[in-house]
Short mmCIF file of N, CA and C in Angstrom, two decimals:
data_model
loop_
_atom_site.label_atom_id
_atom_site.label_comp_id
_atom_site.label_asym_id
_atom_site.label_seq_id
_atom_site.Cartn_x
_atom_site.Cartn_y
_atom_site.Cartn_z
N UNK A 1 104.94 96.33 70.47
CA UNK A 1 104.13 96.18 70.96
C UNK A 1 105.33 95.33 72.46
N UNK A 2 105.80 94.44 72.09
CA UNK A 2 106.73 93.84 73.28
C UNK A 2 107.23 95.11 73.85
N UNK A 3 107.75 95.69 72.73
CA UNK A 3 108.81 97.21 73.49
C UNK A 3 108.04 97.79 74.62
N UNK A 4 106.63 98.45 74.53
CA UNK A 4 105.69 98.87 74.60
C UNK A 4 105.10 98.19 76.25
N UNK A 5 105.03 97.27 76.23
CA UNK A 5 104.79 96.57 77.09
C UNK A 5 105.94 96.25 78.41
N UNK A 6 106.85 96.25 77.85
CA UNK A 6 107.71 96.24 78.81
C UNK A 6 108.20 97.39 79.60
N UNK A 7 108.13 98.48 78.73
CA UNK A 7 108.42 99.43 79.74
C UNK A 7 107.39 100.02 80.40
N UNK A 8 105.94 99.52 80.01
CA UNK A 8 104.84 100.03 80.46
C UNK A 8 104.66 99.14 81.91
N UNK A 9 105.06 98.06 82.15
CA UNK A 9 105.14 97.01 83.05
C UNK A 9 106.58 97.59 84.22
N UNK A 10 107.43 98.03 83.66
CA UNK A 10 108.71 98.71 84.61
C UNK A 10 108.00 100.34 85.33
N UNK A 11 107.46 100.25 84.28
CA UNK A 11 106.82 101.95 84.55
C UNK A 11 105.59 102.13 85.88
N UNK A 12 105.26 100.81 85.52
CA UNK A 12 103.96 100.32 86.64
C UNK A 12 104.41 99.99 87.93
N UNK A 13 105.73 99.26 87.97
CA UNK A 13 106.20 98.65 88.83
C UNK A 13 106.89 99.36 90.11
N UNK A 14 107.57 100.35 89.20
CA UNK A 14 108.43 101.92 89.97
C UNK A 14 107.38 102.38 90.43
N UNK A 15 105.85 103.20 90.20
CA UNK A 15 105.05 103.46 90.31
C UNK A 15 104.51 102.78 91.94
N UNK A 16 104.47 101.27 91.80
CA UNK A 16 103.77 100.71 92.68
C UNK A 16 104.80 100.63 93.72
N UNK A 17 106.14 100.78 93.72
CA UNK A 17 107.53 100.82 94.59
C UNK A 17 107.20 101.82 95.56
N UNK A 18 106.80 102.86 94.84
CA UNK A 18 106.87 104.67 95.39
C UNK A 18 105.83 104.61 96.25
N UNK A 19 104.60 104.08 95.76
CA UNK A 19 103.73 104.31 96.90
C UNK A 19 103.80 104.49 98.28
N UNK A 20 104.43 103.73 98.70
CA UNK A 20 104.97 103.66 100.68
C UNK A 20 105.78 105.16 100.97
N UNK A 21 105.92 105.73 99.91
CA UNK A 21 107.17 106.68 100.42
C UNK A 21 106.43 108.23 99.48
N UNK A 22 105.16 108.10 99.33
CA UNK A 22 104.67 109.36 99.00
C UNK A 22 103.26 109.76 99.64
N UNK A 23 102.54 110.82 100.41
CA UNK A 23 101.33 111.15 100.71
C UNK A 23 100.54 110.68 99.21
N UNK A 24 99.24 111.16 100.07
CA UNK A 24 98.28 111.65 98.72
C UNK A 24 97.31 110.26 98.61
N UNK A 25 96.27 110.13 97.96
CA UNK A 25 95.66 108.89 97.43
C UNK A 25 96.28 108.04 96.90
N UNK A 26 97.73 108.28 96.54
CA UNK A 26 97.88 107.32 95.16
C UNK A 26 99.10 106.63 96.60
N UNK A 27 99.35 107.28 97.81
CA UNK A 27 100.68 106.79 98.60
C UNK A 27 100.35 106.49 99.66
N UNK A 28 101.26 106.31 100.73
CA UNK A 28 101.03 105.54 101.82
C UNK A 28 99.89 104.48 102.43
N UNK A 29 99.09 104.79 102.10
CA UNK A 29 97.75 103.87 102.63
C UNK A 29 97.04 104.03 101.61
N UNK A 30 97.24 102.88 100.32
CA UNK A 30 96.78 102.80 99.27
C UNK A 30 96.21 101.53 99.41
N UNK A 31 94.81 101.58 99.18
CA UNK A 31 93.81 100.52 98.96
C UNK A 31 94.25 99.41 100.23
N UNK A 32 94.55 98.41 100.34
CA UNK A 32 94.69 97.12 101.48
C UNK A 32 96.12 96.88 101.80
N UNK A 33 97.06 97.57 100.91
CA UNK A 33 98.17 97.28 101.29
C UNK A 33 98.75 98.41 102.12
N UNK A 34 99.51 97.56 103.32
CA UNK A 34 99.76 98.91 104.43
C UNK A 34 101.02 99.43 103.58
N UNK A 35 101.59 100.51 104.16
CA UNK A 35 102.43 101.17 103.57
C UNK A 35 103.89 100.69 104.53
N UNK A 36 104.05 99.19 105.68
CA UNK A 36 104.71 99.21 105.51
C UNK A 36 105.28 97.69 104.72
N UNK A 37 104.44 97.11 104.15
CA UNK A 37 104.23 95.87 103.29
C UNK A 37 105.44 95.35 103.01
N UNK A 38 106.08 96.13 102.41
CA UNK A 38 107.53 95.67 101.28
C UNK A 38 108.48 95.80 102.54
N UNK A 39 108.40 96.55 103.45
CA UNK A 39 109.62 96.44 104.84
C UNK A 39 109.28 95.01 105.39
N UNK A 40 108.05 95.23 106.26
CA UNK A 40 107.81 93.98 106.39
C UNK A 40 108.23 92.54 105.63
N UNK A 41 107.60 92.43 104.39
CA UNK A 41 108.26 91.33 103.77
C UNK A 41 109.48 91.33 103.28
N UNK A 42 110.25 92.28 103.19
CA UNK A 42 111.94 92.36 103.26
C UNK A 42 111.67 92.30 101.71
N UNK A 43 110.86 92.86 100.49
CA UNK A 43 110.81 93.16 99.62
C UNK A 43 111.99 94.19 99.26
N UNK A 44 112.59 93.85 97.94
CA UNK A 44 113.84 95.15 97.86
C UNK A 44 112.93 96.51 96.83
N UNK A 45 111.96 96.70 97.29
CA UNK A 45 111.53 97.93 96.83
C UNK A 45 112.72 98.91 95.89
N UNK A 46 112.32 99.28 94.54
CA UNK A 46 113.24 100.72 94.28
C UNK A 46 113.52 101.72 95.19
N UNK A 47 112.83 102.31 95.71
CA UNK A 47 113.25 103.32 96.50
C UNK A 47 114.41 102.74 97.60
N UNK A 48 114.43 101.71 98.46
CA UNK A 48 114.93 101.40 99.05
C UNK A 48 116.30 101.38 98.39
N UNK A 49 116.55 100.21 97.77
CA UNK A 49 117.73 100.17 96.55
C UNK A 49 118.16 101.80 96.31
N UNK A 50 117.56 101.82 95.82
CA UNK A 50 118.15 103.52 95.35
C UNK A 50 118.82 104.16 96.47
N UNK A 51 118.10 104.38 97.36
CA UNK A 51 118.51 105.02 98.38
C UNK A 51 119.55 104.46 99.20
N UNK A 52 119.87 103.26 99.45
CA UNK A 52 121.39 102.47 99.66
C UNK A 52 122.16 102.57 98.68
N UNK A 53 121.89 103.08 97.39
CA UNK A 53 122.78 103.50 96.90
C UNK A 53 123.70 104.99 96.61
N UNK A 54 122.64 105.41 97.23
CA UNK A 54 122.73 107.30 97.17
C UNK A 54 123.07 107.86 98.54
N UNK A 55 123.04 106.92 99.67
CA UNK A 55 123.16 107.40 101.17
C UNK A 55 124.68 107.48 100.97
N UNK A 56 125.04 108.15 101.94
CA UNK A 56 126.25 108.31 102.74
C UNK A 56 126.47 106.94 103.97
N UNK A 57 127.49 106.69 103.89
CA UNK A 57 127.91 105.64 104.82
C UNK A 57 127.07 105.83 106.21
N UNK A 58 126.69 106.72 106.82
CA UNK A 58 125.86 106.82 108.22
C UNK A 58 124.63 106.67 107.58
N UNK A 59 124.43 107.16 106.55
CA UNK A 59 122.75 107.16 106.17
C UNK A 59 122.42 105.25 105.41
N UNK A 60 123.38 104.70 105.47
CA UNK A 60 123.46 103.61 104.46
C UNK A 60 123.13 102.69 105.60
N UNK A 61 123.94 102.94 106.90
CA UNK A 61 124.09 102.25 108.00
C UNK A 61 122.36 102.00 108.79
N UNK A 62 122.02 103.40 108.88
CA UNK A 62 120.89 103.51 109.06
C UNK A 62 119.63 102.41 108.21
N UNK A 63 119.76 102.90 107.14
CA UNK A 63 118.91 102.07 106.18
C UNK A 63 119.01 100.11 106.55
N UNK A 64 119.84 100.05 106.81
CA UNK A 64 120.51 98.75 107.22
C UNK A 64 119.68 98.19 108.43
N UNK A 65 119.75 99.19 109.31
CA UNK A 65 119.51 98.95 110.65
C UNK A 65 117.97 98.71 110.65
N UNK A 66 117.26 99.71 109.69
CA UNK A 66 115.67 99.92 109.75
C UNK A 66 115.37 98.31 109.16
N UNK A 67 115.97 97.50 108.09
CA UNK A 67 115.56 96.62 107.35
C UNK A 67 115.63 95.27 108.08
N UNK A 68 116.52 95.41 109.07
CA UNK A 68 116.88 94.35 109.98
C UNK A 68 115.59 93.96 110.89
N UNK A 69 114.73 92.61 110.91
CA UNK A 69 113.73 92.45 111.62
C UNK A 69 114.10 92.08 113.39
N UNK A 70 113.24 91.98 114.18
CA UNK A 70 112.06 91.48 114.09
C UNK A 70 110.99 92.49 114.24
N UNK A 71 110.08 92.48 113.41
CA UNK A 71 108.92 93.28 113.51
C UNK A 71 107.82 93.04 114.84
N UNK A 72 106.88 94.33 115.00
CA UNK A 72 105.96 93.72 115.71
C UNK A 72 104.88 93.24 115.15
N UNK A 73 104.22 92.28 115.83
CA UNK A 73 103.54 91.46 114.80
C UNK A 73 102.17 92.88 114.28
N UNK A 74 101.98 93.72 115.52
CA UNK A 74 100.53 94.58 115.43
C UNK A 74 101.30 96.02 115.85
N UNK A 75 100.74 97.32 114.92
CA UNK A 75 100.96 98.36 115.26
C UNK A 75 102.57 98.38 114.58
N UNK A 76 102.83 99.93 114.60
CA UNK A 76 103.93 99.97 114.10
C UNK A 76 104.96 100.59 115.13
N UNK A 77 106.39 100.76 115.04
CA UNK A 77 107.47 100.52 115.59
C UNK A 77 108.60 101.80 115.32
N UNK A 78 107.30 102.41 114.25
CA UNK A 78 108.20 103.64 113.36
C UNK A 78 109.26 103.51 112.54
N UNK A 79 109.48 102.45 111.95
CA UNK A 79 110.87 102.03 111.24
C UNK A 79 110.40 102.19 109.59
N UNK A 80 109.01 102.11 109.56
CA UNK A 80 108.59 102.78 107.96
C UNK A 80 108.71 104.16 108.11
N UNK A 81 108.19 104.76 109.18
CA UNK A 81 108.36 106.35 109.04
C UNK A 81 109.70 107.17 108.95
N UNK A 82 110.87 106.09 109.25
CA UNK A 82 112.23 106.49 109.19
C UNK A 82 112.66 106.16 107.95
N UNK A 83 112.26 105.13 107.71
CA UNK A 83 112.83 104.83 106.15
C UNK A 83 112.13 105.67 105.08
N UNK A 84 111.45 106.03 105.27
CA UNK A 84 110.58 106.72 104.23
C UNK A 84 111.10 108.14 104.31
N UNK A 85 111.62 108.80 105.49
CA UNK A 85 112.47 109.92 105.72
C UNK A 85 113.85 109.93 104.91
N UNK A 86 114.54 108.50 105.09
CA UNK A 86 115.74 108.12 104.39
C UNK A 86 115.52 108.25 102.84
N UNK A 87 114.52 107.89 102.78
CA UNK A 87 114.13 107.49 101.17
C UNK A 87 114.74 108.97 100.17
N UNK A 88 113.43 109.84 101.24
CA UNK A 88 113.63 111.57 100.61
C UNK A 88 114.60 111.91 100.95
N UNK A 89 115.77 112.01 102.11
CA UNK A 89 116.54 112.56 101.91
C UNK A 89 117.62 111.97 101.07
N UNK A 90 118.10 111.00 100.55
CA UNK A 90 118.94 110.78 99.69
C UNK A 90 118.91 110.73 98.24
N UNK A 91 117.70 111.46 98.14
CA UNK A 91 116.96 111.93 96.60
C UNK A 91 116.35 110.54 95.76
N UNK A 92 116.04 109.42 96.79
CA UNK A 92 115.24 108.11 96.00
C UNK A 92 114.44 108.18 95.61
N UNK A 93 113.64 109.41 96.17
CA UNK A 93 112.22 109.56 95.56
C UNK A 93 112.25 110.03 93.88
N UNK A 94 112.97 111.01 93.91
CA UNK A 94 113.17 111.97 92.85
C UNK A 94 114.02 111.30 91.85
N UNK A 95 114.76 110.26 92.01
CA UNK A 95 115.13 109.26 91.57
C UNK A 95 114.79 108.20 90.34
N UNK A 96 113.82 108.01 91.23
CA UNK A 96 112.50 106.76 91.32
C UNK A 96 111.33 108.21 90.02
N UNK A 97 111.39 108.49 90.46
CA UNK A 97 110.55 109.61 89.35
C UNK A 97 111.31 109.76 88.32
N UNK A 98 112.20 109.95 88.08
CA UNK A 98 113.02 110.26 86.70
C UNK A 98 112.83 108.47 86.24
N UNK A 99 113.46 107.69 86.80
CA UNK A 99 113.35 106.09 86.03
C UNK A 99 112.16 106.15 85.33
N UNK A 100 110.77 106.29 86.18
CA UNK A 100 109.62 105.94 85.86
C UNK A 100 109.21 106.79 84.54
N UNK A 101 109.60 108.12 84.59
CA UNK A 101 109.52 108.79 83.31
C UNK A 101 110.09 108.74 81.81
N UNK A 102 111.62 108.19 82.15
CA UNK A 102 112.24 107.32 81.24
C UNK A 102 111.60 106.33 80.61
N UNK A 103 110.91 105.41 81.70
CA UNK A 103 110.01 104.22 80.49
C UNK A 103 109.07 104.72 79.94
N UNK A 104 108.53 105.82 80.80
CA UNK A 104 107.02 106.22 79.75
C UNK A 104 107.55 106.64 78.33
N UNK A 105 109.06 107.53 78.57
CA UNK A 105 109.44 108.01 76.86
C UNK A 105 109.45 106.78 75.91
N UNK A 106 109.85 105.62 76.71
CA UNK A 106 109.88 104.32 76.16
C UNK A 106 108.70 104.03 75.25
N UNK A 107 107.75 103.95 76.18
CA UNK A 107 106.14 103.77 75.84
C UNK A 107 106.04 104.54 74.31
N UNK A 108 105.78 105.81 74.61
CA UNK A 108 106.18 106.92 73.74
C UNK A 108 106.94 106.45 71.96
N UNK A 109 107.95 106.00 72.59
CA UNK A 109 108.88 105.70 71.40
C UNK A 109 108.21 104.43 70.84
N UNK A 110 108.02 103.55 71.35
CA UNK A 110 107.45 102.36 70.60
C UNK A 110 106.09 101.97 70.54
N UNK A 111 105.48 103.50 70.88
CA UNK A 111 103.89 103.60 70.20
C UNK A 111 103.96 104.41 68.87
N UNK A 112 105.29 105.17 68.31
CA UNK A 112 105.34 106.17 67.24
C UNK A 112 105.20 105.25 66.31
N UNK A 113 105.64 104.05 66.10
CA UNK A 113 105.88 103.18 64.83
C UNK A 113 104.60 102.42 64.36
N UNK A 114 103.46 102.60 65.69
CA UNK A 114 101.80 102.23 64.87
C UNK A 114 101.32 103.34 64.63
N UNK A 115 100.64 103.05 63.54
CA UNK A 115 99.49 104.11 62.74
C UNK A 115 98.62 104.36 63.88
N UNK A 116 98.80 105.76 63.58
CA UNK A 116 98.12 106.85 64.76
C UNK A 116 96.13 105.84 64.33
N UNK A 117 95.84 106.50 65.50
CA UNK A 117 94.56 106.00 65.92
C UNK A 117 94.14 105.76 67.72
N UNK A 118 93.07 105.60 67.67
CA UNK A 118 91.92 105.53 69.11
C UNK A 118 92.53 104.79 69.92
N UNK A 119 93.16 103.60 69.28
CA UNK A 119 93.65 102.46 70.31
C UNK A 119 95.28 103.10 70.42
N UNK A 120 96.15 103.39 69.60
CA UNK A 120 97.38 103.84 70.34
C UNK A 120 97.02 104.91 71.22
N UNK A 121 96.27 105.93 70.74
CA UNK A 121 95.99 107.00 71.86
C UNK A 121 95.52 106.55 72.93
N UNK A 122 94.91 105.79 73.05
CA UNK A 122 94.55 105.24 74.74
C UNK A 122 95.55 104.38 75.51
N UNK A 123 96.67 103.96 74.51
CA UNK A 123 97.61 103.36 75.12
C UNK A 123 98.77 104.59 75.68
N UNK A 124 98.64 105.35 74.80
CA UNK A 124 99.49 106.34 75.08
C UNK A 124 98.90 107.14 76.55
N UNK A 125 97.90 107.55 76.37
CA UNK A 125 97.38 108.26 77.83
C UNK A 125 97.70 106.94 78.87
N UNK A 126 97.22 106.09 78.99
CA UNK A 126 97.26 105.33 79.93
C UNK A 126 99.23 104.96 80.75
N UNK A 127 100.18 104.91 79.26
CA UNK A 127 101.33 105.35 79.91
C UNK A 127 101.88 106.37 80.58
N UNK A 128 101.04 107.41 80.04
CA UNK A 128 101.20 108.72 80.71
C UNK A 128 100.90 108.96 82.26
N UNK A 129 99.88 108.08 82.50
CA UNK A 129 99.67 108.26 83.91
C UNK A 129 100.76 107.76 84.93
N UNK A 130 101.49 107.04 84.02
CA UNK A 130 102.28 106.44 84.88
C UNK A 130 103.16 107.15 85.43
N UNK A 131 103.57 108.14 84.47
CA UNK A 131 105.06 108.93 84.28
C UNK A 131 104.55 110.48 85.17
N UNK A 132 102.93 110.32 85.27
CA UNK A 132 102.61 111.55 86.24
C UNK A 132 103.41 111.44 87.90
N UNK A 133 103.44 113.02 88.05
CA UNK A 133 104.05 112.51 89.71
C UNK A 133 102.46 112.76 90.71
N UNK A 134 103.08 112.44 91.61
CA UNK A 134 102.21 112.32 92.56
C UNK A 134 101.79 113.58 92.96
N UNK A 135 100.59 113.76 93.47
CA UNK A 135 100.40 115.39 94.56
C UNK A 135 101.39 116.00 94.75
N UNK A 136 101.82 117.42 94.35
CA UNK A 136 103.21 118.48 94.82
C UNK A 136 102.98 117.89 95.83
N UNK A 137 104.44 117.63 96.02
CA UNK A 137 105.23 117.55 97.88
C UNK A 137 106.55 118.52 97.57
N UNK A 138 107.14 119.18 98.37
CA UNK A 138 108.16 119.57 98.61
C UNK A 138 108.87 118.83 98.78
N UNK A 139 110.28 118.31 98.09
CA UNK A 139 111.65 117.33 98.97
C UNK A 139 111.77 118.31 100.31
N UNK A 140 111.65 117.66 101.29
CA UNK A 140 112.79 118.01 102.55
C UNK A 140 113.96 118.25 102.14
N UNK A 141 114.62 119.43 102.76
CA UNK A 141 116.01 119.32 102.40
C UNK A 141 116.99 118.18 103.63
N UNK A 142 117.52 118.19 103.72
CA UNK A 142 118.41 116.95 104.25
C UNK A 142 118.42 117.25 105.77
N UNK A 143 117.85 116.52 106.46
CA UNK A 143 117.70 116.71 107.79
C UNK A 143 116.70 116.99 108.25
N UNK A 144 115.59 117.35 107.43
CA UNK A 144 114.60 117.79 107.62
C UNK A 144 113.45 116.80 107.95
N UNK A 145 112.30 116.86 108.65
CA UNK A 145 111.57 115.85 108.90
C UNK A 145 110.82 115.83 107.87
N UNK A 146 109.90 114.82 107.20
CA UNK A 146 108.86 114.62 106.26
C UNK A 146 107.96 114.04 107.07
N UNK A 147 106.27 114.69 106.44
CA UNK A 147 105.39 114.11 107.18
C UNK A 147 105.22 112.84 107.08
N UNK A 148 104.86 112.11 108.17
CA UNK A 148 105.13 110.38 108.39
C UNK A 148 103.36 110.49 107.74
N UNK A 149 103.06 108.96 107.43
CA UNK A 149 101.85 108.42 106.68
C UNK A 149 101.04 108.33 108.94
N UNK A 150 99.62 108.58 108.44
CA UNK A 150 98.81 108.18 109.51
C UNK A 150 99.44 107.06 110.79
N UNK A 151 99.23 106.70 111.92
CA UNK A 151 99.27 105.40 111.94
C UNK A 151 97.83 104.51 112.05
#
């Protein structure tokens, strides 16, 4: 159960980190958390960390500039939208999804040693939800602009 819980927690955090970078009901404007919350609070969310690792030198320089403050008190200065574009263009969204699915596989393996039954099945179903991809969105080609969250 410890292995299951650890993998489930990691998968959950990956999905939470992806929210500002995906459209649809689970992305961009999810709940009470603004899309630029991690950016404004300088939280090192996984998609940004992956984007920095996967980026070309020029893209990495752009990411670093976008992370620099200060931010306006109200409204958007467009930084989140530009960061979102770079996160997609570098392949960081795809890599984060792959990592989430990997954690779900770890969940499955941890559950496999338990006796079959309703409770194991429910835990497995919950883990599977975290491995699902968001609503289908075609990954943009390099240089192509992705849809941006509403203002």
